[in-house]
Structures are given as C-alpha cells and as structure tokens.
CSV table of C-alpha atoms in Angstrom, one decimal:
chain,number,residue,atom,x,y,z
A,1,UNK,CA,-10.2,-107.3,58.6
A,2,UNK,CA,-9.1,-105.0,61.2
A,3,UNK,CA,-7.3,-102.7,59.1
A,4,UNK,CA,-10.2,-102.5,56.6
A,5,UNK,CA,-12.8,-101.5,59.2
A,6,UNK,CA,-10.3,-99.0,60.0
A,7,UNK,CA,-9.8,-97.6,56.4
A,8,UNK,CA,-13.4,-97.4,55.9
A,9,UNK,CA,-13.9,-95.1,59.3
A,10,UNK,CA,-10.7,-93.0,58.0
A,11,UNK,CA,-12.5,-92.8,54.4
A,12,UNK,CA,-16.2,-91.6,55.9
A,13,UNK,CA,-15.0,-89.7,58.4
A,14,UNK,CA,-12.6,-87.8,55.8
A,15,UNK,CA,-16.0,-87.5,53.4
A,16,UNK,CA,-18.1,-86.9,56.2
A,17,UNK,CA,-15.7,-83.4,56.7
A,18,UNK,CA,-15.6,-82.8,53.0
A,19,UNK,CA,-19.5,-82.8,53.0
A,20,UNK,CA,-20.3,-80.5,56.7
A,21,UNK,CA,-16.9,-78.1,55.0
A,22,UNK,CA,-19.0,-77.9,51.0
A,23,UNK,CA,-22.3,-77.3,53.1
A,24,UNK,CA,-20.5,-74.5,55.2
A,25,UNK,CA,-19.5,-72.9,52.4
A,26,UNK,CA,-23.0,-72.7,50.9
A,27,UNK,CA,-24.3,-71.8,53.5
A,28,UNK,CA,-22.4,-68.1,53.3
A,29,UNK,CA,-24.8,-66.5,51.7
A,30,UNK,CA,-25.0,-62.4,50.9
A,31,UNK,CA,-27.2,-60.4,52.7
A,32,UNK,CA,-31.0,-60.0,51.8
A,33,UNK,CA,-32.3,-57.2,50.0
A,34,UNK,CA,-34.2,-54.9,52.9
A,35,UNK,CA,-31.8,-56.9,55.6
A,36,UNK,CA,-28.8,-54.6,54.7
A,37,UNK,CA,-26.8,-53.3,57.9
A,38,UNK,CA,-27.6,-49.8,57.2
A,39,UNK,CA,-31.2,-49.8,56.9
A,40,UNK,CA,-31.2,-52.1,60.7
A,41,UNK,CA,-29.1,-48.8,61.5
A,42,UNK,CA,-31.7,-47.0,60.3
A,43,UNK,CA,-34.5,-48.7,62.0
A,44,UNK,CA,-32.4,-48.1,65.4
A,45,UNK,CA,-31.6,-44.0,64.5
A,46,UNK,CA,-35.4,-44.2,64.5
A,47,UNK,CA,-36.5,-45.9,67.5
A,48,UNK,CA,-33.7,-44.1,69.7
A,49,UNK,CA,-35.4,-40.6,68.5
A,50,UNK,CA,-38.7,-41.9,69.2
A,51,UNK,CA,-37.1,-43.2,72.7
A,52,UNK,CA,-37.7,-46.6,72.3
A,53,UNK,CA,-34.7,-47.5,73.1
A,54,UNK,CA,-35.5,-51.3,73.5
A,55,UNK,CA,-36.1,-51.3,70.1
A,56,UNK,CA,-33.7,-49.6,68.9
A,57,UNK,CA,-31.2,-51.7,70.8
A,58,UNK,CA,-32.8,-54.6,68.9
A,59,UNK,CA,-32.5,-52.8,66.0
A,60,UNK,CA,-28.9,-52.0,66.6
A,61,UNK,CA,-27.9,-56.1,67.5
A,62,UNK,CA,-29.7,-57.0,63.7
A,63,UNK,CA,-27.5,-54.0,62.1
A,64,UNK,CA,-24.2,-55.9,63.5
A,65,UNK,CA,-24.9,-59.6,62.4
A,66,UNK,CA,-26.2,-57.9,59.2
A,67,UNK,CA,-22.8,-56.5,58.9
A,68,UNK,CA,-20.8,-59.3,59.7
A,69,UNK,CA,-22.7,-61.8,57.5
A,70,UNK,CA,-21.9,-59.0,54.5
A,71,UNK,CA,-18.5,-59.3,55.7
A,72,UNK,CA,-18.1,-63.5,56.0
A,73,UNK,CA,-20.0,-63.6,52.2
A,74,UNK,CA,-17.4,-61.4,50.7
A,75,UNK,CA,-14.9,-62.6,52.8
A,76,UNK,CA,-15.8,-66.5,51.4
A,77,UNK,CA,-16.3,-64.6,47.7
A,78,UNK,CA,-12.3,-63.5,47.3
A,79,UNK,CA,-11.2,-66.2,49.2
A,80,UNK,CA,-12.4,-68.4,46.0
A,81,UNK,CA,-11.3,-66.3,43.8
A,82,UNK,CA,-7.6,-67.2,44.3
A,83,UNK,CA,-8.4,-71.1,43.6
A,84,UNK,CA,-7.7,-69.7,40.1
A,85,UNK,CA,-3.9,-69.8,38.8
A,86,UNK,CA,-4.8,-66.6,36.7
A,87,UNK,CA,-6.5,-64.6,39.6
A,88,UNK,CA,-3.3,-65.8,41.3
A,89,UNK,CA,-0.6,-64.7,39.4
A,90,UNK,CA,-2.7,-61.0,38.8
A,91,UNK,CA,-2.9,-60.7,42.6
A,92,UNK,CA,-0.8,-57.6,43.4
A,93,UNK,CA,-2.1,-55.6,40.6
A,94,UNK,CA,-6.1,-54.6,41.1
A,95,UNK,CA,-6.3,-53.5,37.3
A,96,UNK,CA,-4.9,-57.0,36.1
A,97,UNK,CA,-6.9,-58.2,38.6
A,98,UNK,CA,-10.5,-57.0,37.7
A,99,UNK,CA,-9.4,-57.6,33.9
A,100,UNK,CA,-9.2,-61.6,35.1
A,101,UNK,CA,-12.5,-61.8,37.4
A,102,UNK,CA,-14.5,-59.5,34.7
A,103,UNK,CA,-13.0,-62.1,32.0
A,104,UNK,CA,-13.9,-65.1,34.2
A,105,UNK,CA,-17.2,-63.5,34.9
A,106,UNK,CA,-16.7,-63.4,38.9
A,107,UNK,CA,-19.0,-60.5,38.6
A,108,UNK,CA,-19.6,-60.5,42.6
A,109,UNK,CA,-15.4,-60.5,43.4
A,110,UNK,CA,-15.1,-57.7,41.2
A,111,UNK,CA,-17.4,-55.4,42.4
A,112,UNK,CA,-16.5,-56.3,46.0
A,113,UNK,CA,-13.1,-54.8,45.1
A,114,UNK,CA,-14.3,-52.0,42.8
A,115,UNK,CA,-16.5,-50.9,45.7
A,116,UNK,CA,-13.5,-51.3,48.4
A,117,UNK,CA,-11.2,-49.3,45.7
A,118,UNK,CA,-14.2,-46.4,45.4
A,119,UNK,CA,-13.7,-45.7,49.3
A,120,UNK,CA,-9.6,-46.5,49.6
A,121,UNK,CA,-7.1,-46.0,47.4
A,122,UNK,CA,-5.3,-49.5,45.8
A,123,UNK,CA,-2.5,-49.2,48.8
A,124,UNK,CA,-4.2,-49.3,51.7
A,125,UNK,CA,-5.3,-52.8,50.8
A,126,UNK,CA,-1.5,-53.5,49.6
A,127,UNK,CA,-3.0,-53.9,46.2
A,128,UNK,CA,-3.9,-57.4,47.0
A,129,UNK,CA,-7.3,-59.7,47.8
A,130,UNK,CA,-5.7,-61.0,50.9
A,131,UNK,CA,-5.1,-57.0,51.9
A,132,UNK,CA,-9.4,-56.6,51.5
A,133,UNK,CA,-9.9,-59.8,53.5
A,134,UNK,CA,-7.9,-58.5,56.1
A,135,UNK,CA,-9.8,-55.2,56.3
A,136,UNK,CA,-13.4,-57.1,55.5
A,137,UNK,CA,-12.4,-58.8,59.0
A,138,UNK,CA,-11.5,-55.7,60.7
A,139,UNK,CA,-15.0,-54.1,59.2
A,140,UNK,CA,-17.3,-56.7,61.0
A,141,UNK,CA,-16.3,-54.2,63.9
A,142,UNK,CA,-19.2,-51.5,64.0
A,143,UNK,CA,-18.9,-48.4,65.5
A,144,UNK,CA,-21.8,-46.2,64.2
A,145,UNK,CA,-24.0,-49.1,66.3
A,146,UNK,CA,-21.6,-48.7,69.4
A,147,UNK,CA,-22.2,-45.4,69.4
A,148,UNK,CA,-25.5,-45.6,69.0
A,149,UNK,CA,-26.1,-48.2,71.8
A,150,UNK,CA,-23.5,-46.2,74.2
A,151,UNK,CA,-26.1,-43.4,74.0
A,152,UNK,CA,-28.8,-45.5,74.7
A,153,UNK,CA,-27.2,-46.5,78.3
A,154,UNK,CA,-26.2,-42.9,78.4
A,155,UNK,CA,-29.9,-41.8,78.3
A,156,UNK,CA,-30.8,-44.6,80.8
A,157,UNK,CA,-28.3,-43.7,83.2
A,158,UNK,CA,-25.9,-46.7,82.7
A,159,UNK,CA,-22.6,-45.2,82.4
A,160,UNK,CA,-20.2,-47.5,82.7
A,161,UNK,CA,-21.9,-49.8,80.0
A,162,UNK,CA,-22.2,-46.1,77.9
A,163,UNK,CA,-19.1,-45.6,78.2
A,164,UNK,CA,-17.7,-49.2,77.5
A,165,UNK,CA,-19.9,-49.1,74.0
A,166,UNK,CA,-18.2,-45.6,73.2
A,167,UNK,CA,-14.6,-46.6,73.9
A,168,UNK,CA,-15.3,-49.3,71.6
A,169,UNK,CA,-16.6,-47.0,68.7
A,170,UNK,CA,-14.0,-45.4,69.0
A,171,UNK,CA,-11.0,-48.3,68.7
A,172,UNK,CA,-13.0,-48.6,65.3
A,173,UNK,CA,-13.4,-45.1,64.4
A,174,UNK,CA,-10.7,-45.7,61.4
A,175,UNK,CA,-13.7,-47.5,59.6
A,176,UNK,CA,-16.4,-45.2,59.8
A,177,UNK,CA,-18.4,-44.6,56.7
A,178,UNK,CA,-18.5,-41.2,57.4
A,179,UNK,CA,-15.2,-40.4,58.5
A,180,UNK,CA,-16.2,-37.3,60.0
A,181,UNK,CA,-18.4,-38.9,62.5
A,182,UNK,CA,-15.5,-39.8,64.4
A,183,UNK,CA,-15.6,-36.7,66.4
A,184,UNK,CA,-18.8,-37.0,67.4
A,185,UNK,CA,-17.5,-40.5,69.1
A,186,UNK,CA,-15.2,-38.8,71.1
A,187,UNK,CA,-16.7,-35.7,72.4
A,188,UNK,CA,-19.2,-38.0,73.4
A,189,UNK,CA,-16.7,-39.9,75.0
A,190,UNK,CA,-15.1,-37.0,76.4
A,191,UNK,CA,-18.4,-35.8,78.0
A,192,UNK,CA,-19.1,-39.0,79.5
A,193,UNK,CA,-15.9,-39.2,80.9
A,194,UNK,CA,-16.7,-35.8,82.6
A,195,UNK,CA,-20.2,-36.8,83.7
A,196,UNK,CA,-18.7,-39.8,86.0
A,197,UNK,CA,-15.9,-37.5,87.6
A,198,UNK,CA,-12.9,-38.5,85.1
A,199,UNK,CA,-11.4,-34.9,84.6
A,200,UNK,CA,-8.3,-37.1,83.1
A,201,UNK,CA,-9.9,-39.1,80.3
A,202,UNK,CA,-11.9,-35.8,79.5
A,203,UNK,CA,-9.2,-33.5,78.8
A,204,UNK,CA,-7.2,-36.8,77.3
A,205,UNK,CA,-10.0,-37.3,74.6
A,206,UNK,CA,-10.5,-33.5,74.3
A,207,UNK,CA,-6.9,-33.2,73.3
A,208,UNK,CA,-7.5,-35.9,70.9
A,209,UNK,CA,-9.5,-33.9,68.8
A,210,UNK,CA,-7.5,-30.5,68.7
A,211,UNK,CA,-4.5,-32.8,68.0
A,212,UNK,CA,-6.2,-33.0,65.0
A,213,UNK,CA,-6.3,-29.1,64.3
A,214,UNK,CA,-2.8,-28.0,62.7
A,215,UNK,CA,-3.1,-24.6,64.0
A,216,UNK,CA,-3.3,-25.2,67.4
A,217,UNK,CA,0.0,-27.1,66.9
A,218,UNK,CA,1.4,-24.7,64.9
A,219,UNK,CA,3.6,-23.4,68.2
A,220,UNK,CA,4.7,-20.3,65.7
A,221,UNK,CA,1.5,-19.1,64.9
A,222,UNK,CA,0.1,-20.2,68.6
A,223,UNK,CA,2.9,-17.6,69.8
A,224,UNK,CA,2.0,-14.8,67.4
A,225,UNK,CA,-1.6,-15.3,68.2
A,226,UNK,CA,-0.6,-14.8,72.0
A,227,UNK,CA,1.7,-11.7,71.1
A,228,UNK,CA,-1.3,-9.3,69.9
A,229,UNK,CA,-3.0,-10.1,73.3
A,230,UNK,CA,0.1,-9.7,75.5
A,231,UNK,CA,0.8,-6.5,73.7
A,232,UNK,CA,-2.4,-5.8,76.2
A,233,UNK,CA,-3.3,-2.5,74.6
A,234,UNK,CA,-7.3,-1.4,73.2
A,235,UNK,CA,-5.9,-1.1,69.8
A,236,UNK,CA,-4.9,-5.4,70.4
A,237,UNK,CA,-8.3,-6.5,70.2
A,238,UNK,CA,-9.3,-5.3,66.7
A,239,UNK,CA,-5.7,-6.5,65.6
A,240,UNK,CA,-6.3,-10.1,67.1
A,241,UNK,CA,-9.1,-10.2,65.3
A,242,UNK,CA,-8.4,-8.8,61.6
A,243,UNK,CA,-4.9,-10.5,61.7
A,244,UNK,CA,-5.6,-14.3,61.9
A,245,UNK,CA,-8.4,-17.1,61.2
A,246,UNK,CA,-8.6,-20.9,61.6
A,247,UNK,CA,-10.7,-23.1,59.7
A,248,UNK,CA,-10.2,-25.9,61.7
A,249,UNK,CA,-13.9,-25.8,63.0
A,250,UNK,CA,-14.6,-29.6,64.4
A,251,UNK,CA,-12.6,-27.6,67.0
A,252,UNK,CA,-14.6,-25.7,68.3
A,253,UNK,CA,-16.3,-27.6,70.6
A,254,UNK,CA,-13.2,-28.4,71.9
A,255,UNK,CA,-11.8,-25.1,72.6
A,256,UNK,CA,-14.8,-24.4,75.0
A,257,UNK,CA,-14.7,-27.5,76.6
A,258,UNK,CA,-11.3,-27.0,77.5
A,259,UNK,CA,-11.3,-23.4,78.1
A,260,UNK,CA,-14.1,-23.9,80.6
A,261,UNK,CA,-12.3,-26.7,81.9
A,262,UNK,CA,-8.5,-24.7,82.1
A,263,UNK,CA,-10.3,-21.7,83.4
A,264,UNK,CA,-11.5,-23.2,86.8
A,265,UNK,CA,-7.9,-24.8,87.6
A,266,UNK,CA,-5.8,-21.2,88.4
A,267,UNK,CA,-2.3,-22.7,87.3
A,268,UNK,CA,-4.1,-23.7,83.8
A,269,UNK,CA,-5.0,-20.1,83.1
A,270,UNK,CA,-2.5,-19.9,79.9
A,271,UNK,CA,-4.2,-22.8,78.7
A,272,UNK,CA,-7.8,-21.4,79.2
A,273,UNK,CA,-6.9,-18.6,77.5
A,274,UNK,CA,-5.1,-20.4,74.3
A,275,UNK,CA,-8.3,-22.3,73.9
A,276,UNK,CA,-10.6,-19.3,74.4
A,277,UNK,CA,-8.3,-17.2,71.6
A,278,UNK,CA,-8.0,-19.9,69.0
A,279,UNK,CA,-11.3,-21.1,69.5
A,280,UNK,CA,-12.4,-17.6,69.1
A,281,UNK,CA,-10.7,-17.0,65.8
A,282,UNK,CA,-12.6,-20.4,64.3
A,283,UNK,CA,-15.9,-18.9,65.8
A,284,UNK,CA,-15.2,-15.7,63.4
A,285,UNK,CA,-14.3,-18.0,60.4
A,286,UNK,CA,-17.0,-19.7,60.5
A,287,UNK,CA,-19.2,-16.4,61.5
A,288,UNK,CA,-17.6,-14.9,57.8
A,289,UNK,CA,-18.0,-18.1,55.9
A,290,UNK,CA,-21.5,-17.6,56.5
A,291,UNK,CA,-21.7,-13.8,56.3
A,292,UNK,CA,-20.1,-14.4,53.1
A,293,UNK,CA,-22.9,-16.6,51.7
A,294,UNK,CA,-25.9,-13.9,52.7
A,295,UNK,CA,-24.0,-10.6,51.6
A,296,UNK,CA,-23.3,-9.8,48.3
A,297,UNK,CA,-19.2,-8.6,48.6
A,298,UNK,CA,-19.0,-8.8,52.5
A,299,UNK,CA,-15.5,-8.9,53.7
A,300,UNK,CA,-13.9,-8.0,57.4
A,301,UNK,CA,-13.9,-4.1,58.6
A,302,UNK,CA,-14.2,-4.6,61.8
A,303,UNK,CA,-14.9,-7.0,64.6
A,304,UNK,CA,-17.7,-4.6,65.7
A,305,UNK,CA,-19.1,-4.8,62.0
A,306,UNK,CA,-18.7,-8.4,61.7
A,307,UNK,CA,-21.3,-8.7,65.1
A,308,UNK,CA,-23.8,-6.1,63.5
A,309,UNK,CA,-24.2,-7.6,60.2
A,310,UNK,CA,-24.3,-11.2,62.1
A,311,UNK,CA,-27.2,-9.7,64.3
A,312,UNK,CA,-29.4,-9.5,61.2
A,313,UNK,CA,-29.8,-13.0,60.5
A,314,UNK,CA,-31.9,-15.3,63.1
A,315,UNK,CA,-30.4,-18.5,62.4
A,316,UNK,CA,-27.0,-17.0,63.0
A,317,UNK,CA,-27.6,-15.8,66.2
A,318,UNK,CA,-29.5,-19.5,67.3
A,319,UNK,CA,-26.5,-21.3,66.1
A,320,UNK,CA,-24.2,-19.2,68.0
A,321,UNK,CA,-26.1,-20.1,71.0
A,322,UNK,CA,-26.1,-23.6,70.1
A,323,UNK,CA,-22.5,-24.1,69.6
A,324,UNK,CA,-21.8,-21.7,72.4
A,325,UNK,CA,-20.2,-19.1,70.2
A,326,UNK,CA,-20.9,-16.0,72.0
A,327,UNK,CA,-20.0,-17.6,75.5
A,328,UNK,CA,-16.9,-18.1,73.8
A,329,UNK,CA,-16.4,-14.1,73.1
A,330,UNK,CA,-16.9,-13.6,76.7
A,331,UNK,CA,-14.2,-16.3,77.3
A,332,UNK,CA,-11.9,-14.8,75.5
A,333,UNK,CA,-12.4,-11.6,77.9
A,334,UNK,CA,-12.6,-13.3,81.2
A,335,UNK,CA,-9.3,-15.8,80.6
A,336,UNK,CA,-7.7,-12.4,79.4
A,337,UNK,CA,-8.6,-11.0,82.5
A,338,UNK,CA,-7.3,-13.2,84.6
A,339,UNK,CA,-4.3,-13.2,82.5
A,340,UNK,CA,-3.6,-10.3,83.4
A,341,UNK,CA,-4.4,-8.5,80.4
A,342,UNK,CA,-6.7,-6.0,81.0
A,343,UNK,CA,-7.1,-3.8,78.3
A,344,UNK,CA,-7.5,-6.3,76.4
A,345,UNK,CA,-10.2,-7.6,78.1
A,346,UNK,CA,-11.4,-4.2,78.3
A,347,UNK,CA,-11.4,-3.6,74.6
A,348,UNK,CA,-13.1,-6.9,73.9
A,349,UNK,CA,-15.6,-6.0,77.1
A,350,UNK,CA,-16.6,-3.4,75.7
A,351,UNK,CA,-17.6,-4.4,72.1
A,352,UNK,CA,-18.9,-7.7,73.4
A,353,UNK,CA,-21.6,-5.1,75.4
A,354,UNK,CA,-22.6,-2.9,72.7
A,355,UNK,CA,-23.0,-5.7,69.8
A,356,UNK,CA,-23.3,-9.1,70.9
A,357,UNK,CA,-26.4,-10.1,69.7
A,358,UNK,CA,-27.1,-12.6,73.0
A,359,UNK,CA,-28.8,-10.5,75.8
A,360,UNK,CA,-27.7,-12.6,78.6
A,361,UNK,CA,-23.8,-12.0,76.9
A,362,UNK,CA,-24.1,-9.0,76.3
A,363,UNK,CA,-25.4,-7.7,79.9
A,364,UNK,CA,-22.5,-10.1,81.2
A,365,UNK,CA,-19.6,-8.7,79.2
A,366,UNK,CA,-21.0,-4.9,80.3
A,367,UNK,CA,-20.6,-5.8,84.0
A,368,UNK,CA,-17.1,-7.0,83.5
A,369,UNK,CA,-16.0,-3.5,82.0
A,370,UNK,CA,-13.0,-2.2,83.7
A,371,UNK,CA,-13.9,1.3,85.1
C-alpha cells in the first residue's frame, strides 16, 4: 500500500513539473508592438533632454526588461528549433539551415537568424543556433541605457553611481547597435574619471580611444611627423602641414584631452606635443573634407589659405569652437614652444594671428610671437 501511495506522489509530482515547465514555456512570449526596447529608449532620450530625469530613469528600467524579454522569446524560439532531427543535422550551416526552418515553416527562427546574419557575419555566431543563443544572452546586457542612466547621476551629481553605470556600458560596448557610439561611452568615462580626481583612469580610457587610431601607432610616420617640427625652421610649419593628414577623426577629442592633460605635467611635454601635432593634422582633414564639399575644385595651397577660405563659412568656424579646433592650433604652438622649438612655434604664431578665424585665438597666438 505503501509503495503505491509512494508511486502516485512520484507520478504527480513528476506531472505536476511537466505542467509548471509547458506553462513556463508559454509564458515566453515576444515583445508587444509599441513595448519594443528601443522606443522605451526613446521615451528616456526624451525625458533626459527635457530633464526629467525620474522619468527617464523609468523609462530607461522598461527599455531593459523590454530587451531581455526580446532576448528570453528568441532565446526559447531556437532553442525549439533543434527538437527537430532535420534542423539538427543542418546546424552548422545557416543556408541549410534557413532552407529547413523556411520548409518547416518556423517563420519566427528564421528571421531571428536572418536578422542576427544582417548585422554579423555567419562566423561570429560559429555558424550555429547555439552560437546566436549564446550572443542573444550576452545582448540582454544594455549599454545605450547604462549610458544613458550614468548621465543621469552625472547631471545629479552622483558620481560614483555615474560612473559605475558607465563602466558598465562600456564592458558591453561590443554590442552596441551603433557601433560608433562606443566612443562616446568612453570619453564620457574618461571625463568622469577626471571630474572625481582620477588623472589615471582618465588618461587610461583616453588611450583607449587613440589605440584605436592606426596613425598614432604608426611609430614610423609618428617620427616623420616629429622630424618636420624638430627640423625647427619657419619654412617647417607649412611643410608639416602640406606633407601629412589623418583621417582618424573620433580622435580628436582625444588628442586635446591629452595634450592639455600632457602639457601641465613638464616631463610629459613630448607627449603634449605628439597629441597637439597629430591631432592638428585630423583638425585639417577634417577642415578640407568640408572645404572640399562648399568649393568647387578646392585643394591645399597653403595652411594660411586653408584658414581664409574656412573663415567664409559660419558653421565652420562654430564647429571649430565646438570641437575645440582652433585651441588646438594654438596647442600645437605652445607644446612647440616649450619643446623647445621656437621657430616653429613662431611660424605657426604667426599665421595662427593673422587668420584664425577665433578672436580670442587669434589675439592669444599674437601675444605669443617670438620678438
């Protein structure tokens, strides 16, 4: 009797599992229309410009459970897939494989692939389901709502949760939609690290970005580049200039950062004055790439002509405030300077005086002429 009471418990409780499992797995369900991730993102963007930032907080919190129910439903959505012998035995090839879901009709498997396969190439999945499940786990990570939130407690004053939101947007950065965004992450990083006192985790993140810049780790043209200004004549500055560009321009903010940064430390004044002559040579490229676009046959005479022709145009002259541009110039000048180089800094003095098209620049570089 005994043993039969004991079978039925094993038998209901065994059924009683089967059922809560089948219910869990209804209950994975895809993501509303109008409850998408992106448009919560949205929402928050919105609120945070407004400066509601308790809203867009809230907003921001919906955005990640959005995400990671997206992520769970497609997740469950492969995951049955491979109860099928065929879908099985295709596994490994993604063109086999959408040929078996399309003919089985799992419509919703297939274009969870075929949209994974838009953004990545086959590879970085291993060509295999389980290689998308693996990376639909690592995407319930959200960084453009870290980010978002970091700036929040940024704004309020709360650095240490600021900065504990952007260190975690940027362990995810890798996953960005926008993979371009990512530097965004880290100068923001980068500045908050300088805002509470952490020169070391500022110049660390800093570097992170121009490790990204091929020219500034090109060593041989980094020498040749620092050859025309050690040659320290007048003639250097117009030859620094028409010799060598760099189009390497999420750089740039980079380069002043760190030139500014190098510049008030006196045994970093080689560095300040790397960063003030590369970043100087991605100012001009992307001062002729925009020249290039509002004059009909424009190309480089002269740095002087470059300047007047950039004067012309309004918006040219605000962005170069903006992004600090013609502070840069007079970087380039000063860390020469203190280089030693003084005709150099003389030569580029002197042009910076007559045709930078920044008043305040422009009456700083004419004090620093060299009598």
């Amino acid at each position: 009797m005994k043993s039969k009471i004991l079978h039925c418990t094993i038998f209901f409780t065994l059924f009683f599992f089967s059922c809560v499992n089948a219910f869990s797995e209804t209950y994975l369900a895809p993501v509303e229309f109008g409850e998408e991730d992106w448009r919560y993102l949205e929402k928050a963007k919105n609120s945070f410009n407004k400066g509601n930032y308790g809203d867009a907080i809230e907003e921001a919190e919906k955005a990640r459970e959005s995400r990671k129910q997206r992520c769970k439903w497609e997740i469950f959505t492969l995951e049955r897939t491979l109860r099928y012998a065929s879908v099985r035995r295709a596994d490994g090839n993604f063109d086999e494989l959408l040929k078996v879901l399309d003919d089985k009709h799992l419509n919703d498997a297939a274009n969870i692939i075929r949209i994974h396969l838009s953004v990545r190439s086959a590879s970085h999945y291993n060509n295999s389901i389980n290689g998308i499940i693996s990376y639909e786990e690592v995407l319930m990570n959200y960084p453009e709502v870290d980010h978002l939130i970091a700036n929040i407690y940024k704004m309020e004053g709360e650095f240490p949760l600021a900065i504990q939101y952007m260190q975690s947007a940027y362990n995810s950065i890798e996953i960005l939609n926008v993979p371009e965004e990512k530097y965004n992450i880290i100068y923001d990083l980068a500045d908050l690290y300088y805002d509470v006192g952490d020169t070391d985790n500022f110049e660390k993140y800093m570097l992170v970005v121009l490790n990204d810049n091929e020219d500034y780790k090109n060593t041989s043209l980094k020498n040749a580049v620092m050859s025309v200004i050690s040659r320290d004549t007048l003639e250097s500055v117009e030859k620094f200039f028409l010799l060598y560009r760099s189009q390497y321009s999420f750089s740039l903010k980079a380069f002043v950062s760190l030139c500014e940064f190098y510049n008030s430390i006196p045994e970093k004044q080689e560095e300040a004055l790397e960063c003030a002559a590369l970043g100087s040579l991605c100012a001009l490229t992307l001062i002729e790439q925009t020249l290039q676009e509002r004059i009909n046959d424009y190309s480089y005479i002269d740095f002087r002509y470059t300047l007047k022709s950039l004067a012309e145009y309004e918006d040219i002259v605000e962005w170069g405030n903006k992004n600090e541009i013609w502070k840069l110039f007079y970087l380039l000048g000063d860390t020469s300077s203190k280089n030693q180089k003084l005709n150099f800094a003389t030569g580029l003095f002197k042009i910076l005086s007559q045709y930078l098209p920044d008043n305040y620049w422009r009456l700083l570089s004419e004090r620093r002429l060299i009598k």
